[in-house]
Amino acid sequence: DVKVTQSSRYLVKRTGEKVFLECVQDMDHENMFWYRQDPGLGLRLIYFSYDVKMKEKGDIPEGYSVSREKKERFSLILESASTNQTSMYLCASSLGDGGTDTQYFGPGTRLTVL
Amino acid sequence: GNSVTQMEGPVTLSEEAFLTINCTYTATGYPSLFWYVQYPGEGLQLLLKATKADDKGSNKGFEATYRKETTSFHLEKGSVQVSDSAVYFCALSEWNFNKFYFGSGTKLNVKP
């Protein structure tokens, strides 16, 4: 079974802090994704990566950056956390075989910025 | 552009009732369609998928048929259980694209 793990289930940070969210997958997947999930808005794509050191902006990249130094690990960085970044963050990975690709999700990190 | 629209919830049903959650999509190419389920406190899990028109995806008693003529992928189950209580997301992915487009989710509450 594919396993996607996220470093924390719950995180509380203060405004202005630099925040790192880590995601690791164990199935040698090419693609990795970061979403945020908010009530009534569903999932919105922040960034995705289709290869090591490659990244592309999603629909809401402002205020975020990412890093993918190794194939299995994809980090989401909030350079200076703000209260409007309080949300559930979901990481996903997929094999990378095109349109029939299934995304596999981690359990999520619920981030609260005070 | 690509988008997915699903019925707003919450949907509340009694155990053994019939379930339909509507999903329609807009796509510029030839998408694959998915239903994901999110149980409380967990991430999303793939429930079923269909990759071309008229395909039927099925899993755990849930079914959805890819209808190109109506651009729909409605989720159905003949007899829901309390354990089906969750949030259901419809999604599409276009061929050779890595991006997924998710609907806003429909919360299902099943009462004993």
PDB file of C-alpha atoms in Angstrom, chain B residues 11-90:
ATOM      1  CA  VAL B  11     -26.933  15.231   3.217  1.00  0.00           C
ATOM      2  CA  THR B  12     -28.642  13.405   6.068  1.00  0.00           C
ATOM      3  CA  LEU B  13     -30.064   9.932   5.515  1.00  0.00           C
ATOM      4  CA  SER B  14     -31.326   7.066   7.598  1.00  0.00           C
ATOM      5  CA  GLU B  15     -29.473   3.785   7.527  1.00  0.00           C
ATOM      6  CA  GLU B  16     -30.358   1.621   4.458  1.00  0.00           C
ATOM      7  CA  ALA B  17     -31.576   4.628   2.467  1.00  0.00           C
ATOM      8  CA  PHE B  18     -30.563   5.197  -1.158  1.00  0.00           C
ATOM      9  CA  LEU B  19     -27.807   7.725  -1.739  1.00  0.00           C
ATOM     10  CA  THR B  20     -27.158  10.001  -4.694  1.00  0.00           C
ATOM     11  CA  ILE B  21     -24.552  12.759  -4.664  1.00  0.00           C
ATOM     12  CA  ASN B  22     -24.555  14.790  -7.849  1.00  0.00           C
ATOM     13  CA  CYS B  23     -21.378  15.812  -9.627  1.00  0.00           C
ATOM     14  CA  THR B  24     -20.991  17.648 -12.916  1.00  0.00           C
ATOM     15  CA  TYR B  25     -17.819  18.775 -14.578  1.00  0.00           C
ATOM     16  CA  THR B  26     -16.380  21.094 -17.182  1.00  0.00           C
ATOM     17  CA  ALA B  27     -13.264  20.006 -19.017  1.00  0.00           C
ATOM     18  CA  THR B  28     -11.408  21.098 -22.121  1.00  0.00           C
ATOM     19  CA  GLY B  29     -10.111  17.637 -23.008  1.00  0.00           C
ATOM     20  CA  TYR B  30     -10.706  14.027 -22.037  1.00  0.00           C
ATOM     21  CA  PRO B  31     -10.720  13.787 -18.260  1.00  0.00           C
ATOM     22  CA  SER B  32     -10.594  10.884 -15.888  1.00  0.00           C
ATOM     23  CA  LEU B  33     -13.121  11.195 -13.086  1.00  0.00           C
ATOM     24  CA  PHE B  34     -12.759  10.241  -9.439  1.00  0.00           C
ATOM     25  CA  TRP B  35     -14.637  10.055  -6.183  1.00  0.00           C
ATOM     26  CA  TYR B  36     -12.632  10.433  -3.005  1.00  0.00           C
ATOM     27  CA  VAL B  37     -13.898   9.969   0.557  1.00  0.00           C
ATOM     28  CA  GLN B  38     -12.628  11.673   3.691  1.00  0.00           C
ATOM     29  CA  TYR B  39     -13.523  10.102   7.023  1.00  0.00           C
ATOM     30  CA  PRO B  40     -13.381  12.305  10.123  1.00  0.00           C
ATOM     31  CA  GLY B  41      -9.843  13.235  11.074  1.00  0.00           C
ATOM     32  CA  GLU B  42      -8.284  11.548   8.061  1.00  0.00           C
ATOM     33  CA  GLY B  43      -6.923  12.402   4.637  1.00  0.00           C
ATOM     34  CA  LEU B  44      -8.693  11.616   1.367  1.00  0.00           C
ATOM     35  CA  GLN B  45      -8.954   8.062   0.089  1.00  0.00           C
ATOM     36  CA  LEU B  46      -9.767   7.024  -3.444  1.00  0.00           C
ATOM     37  CA  LEU B  47     -13.246   5.507  -3.559  1.00  0.00           C
ATOM     38  CA  LEU B  48     -13.633   4.841  -7.282  1.00  0.00           C
ATOM     39  CA  LYS B  49     -12.655   6.161 -10.676  1.00  0.00           C
ATOM     40  CA  ALA B  50     -13.575   6.022 -14.362  1.00  0.00           C
ATOM     41  CA  THR B  51     -11.254   6.868 -17.206  1.00  0.00           C
ATOM     42  CA  LYS B  52     -13.527   7.145 -20.245  1.00  0.00           C
ATOM     43  CA  ALA B  53     -17.112   7.770 -21.262  1.00  0.00           C
ATOM     44  CA  ASP B  54     -19.656   5.115 -20.182  1.00  0.00           C
ATOM     45  CA  ASP B  55     -17.196   3.507 -17.762  1.00  0.00           C
ATOM     46  CA  LYS B  56     -18.653   2.609 -14.394  1.00  0.00           C
ATOM     47  CA  GLY B  57     -16.481   2.810 -11.314  1.00  0.00           C
ATOM     48  CA  SER B  58     -17.493   0.799  -8.264  1.00  0.00           C
ATOM     49  CA  ASN B  59     -16.194   0.036  -4.798  1.00  0.00           C
ATOM     50  CA  LYS B  60     -17.679  -0.859  -1.387  1.00  0.00           C
ATOM     51  CA  GLY B  61     -21.225  -0.757  -2.831  1.00  0.00           C
ATOM     52  CA  PHE B  62     -20.753   2.724  -4.325  1.00  0.00           C
ATOM     53  CA  GLU B  63     -21.075   3.274  -8.062  1.00  0.00           C
ATOM     54  CA  ALA B  64     -20.662   6.137 -10.510  1.00  0.00           C
ATOM     55  CA  THR B  65     -21.000   6.190 -14.291  1.00  0.00           C
ATOM     56  CA  TYR B  66     -19.038   8.548 -16.525  1.00  0.00           C
ATOM     57  CA  ARG B  67     -21.686  10.331 -18.626  1.00  0.00           C
ATOM     58  CA  LYS B  68     -20.089  12.448 -21.313  1.00  0.00           C
ATOM     59  CA  GLU B  69     -23.386  13.625 -22.788  1.00  0.00           C
ATOM     60  CA  THR B  70     -24.466  15.166 -19.492  1.00  0.00           C
ATOM     61  CA  THR B  71     -20.905  15.822 -18.190  1.00  0.00           C
ATOM     62  CA  SER B  72     -21.823  14.068 -14.976  1.00  0.00           C
ATOM     63  CA  PHE B  73     -20.402  11.492 -12.579  1.00  0.00           C
ATOM     64  CA  HIS B  74     -23.048  11.026  -9.894  1.00  0.00           C
ATOM     65  CA  LEU B  75     -22.225   8.839  -6.896  1.00  0.00           C
ATOM     66  CA  GLU B  76     -24.831   6.270  -5.822  1.00  0.00           C
ATOM     67  CA  LYS B  77     -25.228   3.607  -3.177  1.00  0.00           C
ATOM     68  CA  GLY B  78     -28.263   1.423  -2.735  1.00  0.00           C
ATOM     69  CA  SER B  79     -28.190   1.111   1.055  1.00  0.00           C
ATOM     70  CA  VAL B  80     -26.036   3.394   3.177  1.00  0.00           C
ATOM     71  CA  GLN B  81     -24.597   2.500   6.564  1.00  0.00           C
ATOM     72  CA  VAL B  82     -23.643   4.652   9.535  1.00  0.00           C
ATOM     73  CA  SER B  83     -20.010   3.918   8.691  1.00  0.00           C
ATOM     74  CA  ASP B  84     -20.470   5.731   5.341  1.00  0.00           C
ATOM     75  CA  SER B  85     -20.706   9.052   7.157  1.00  0.00           C
ATOM     76  CA  ALA B  86     -17.908  11.120   5.655  1.00  0.00           C
ATOM     77  CA  VAL B  87     -17.188  13.919   3.192  1.00  0.00           C
ATOM     78  CA  TYR B  88     -17.230  12.913  -0.478  1.00  0.00           C
ATOM     79  CA  PHE B  89     -15.227  14.746  -3.134  1.00  0.00           C
ATOM     80  CA  CYS B  90     -15.671  14.525  -6.869  1.00  0.00           C
TER      81      CYS B  90
END
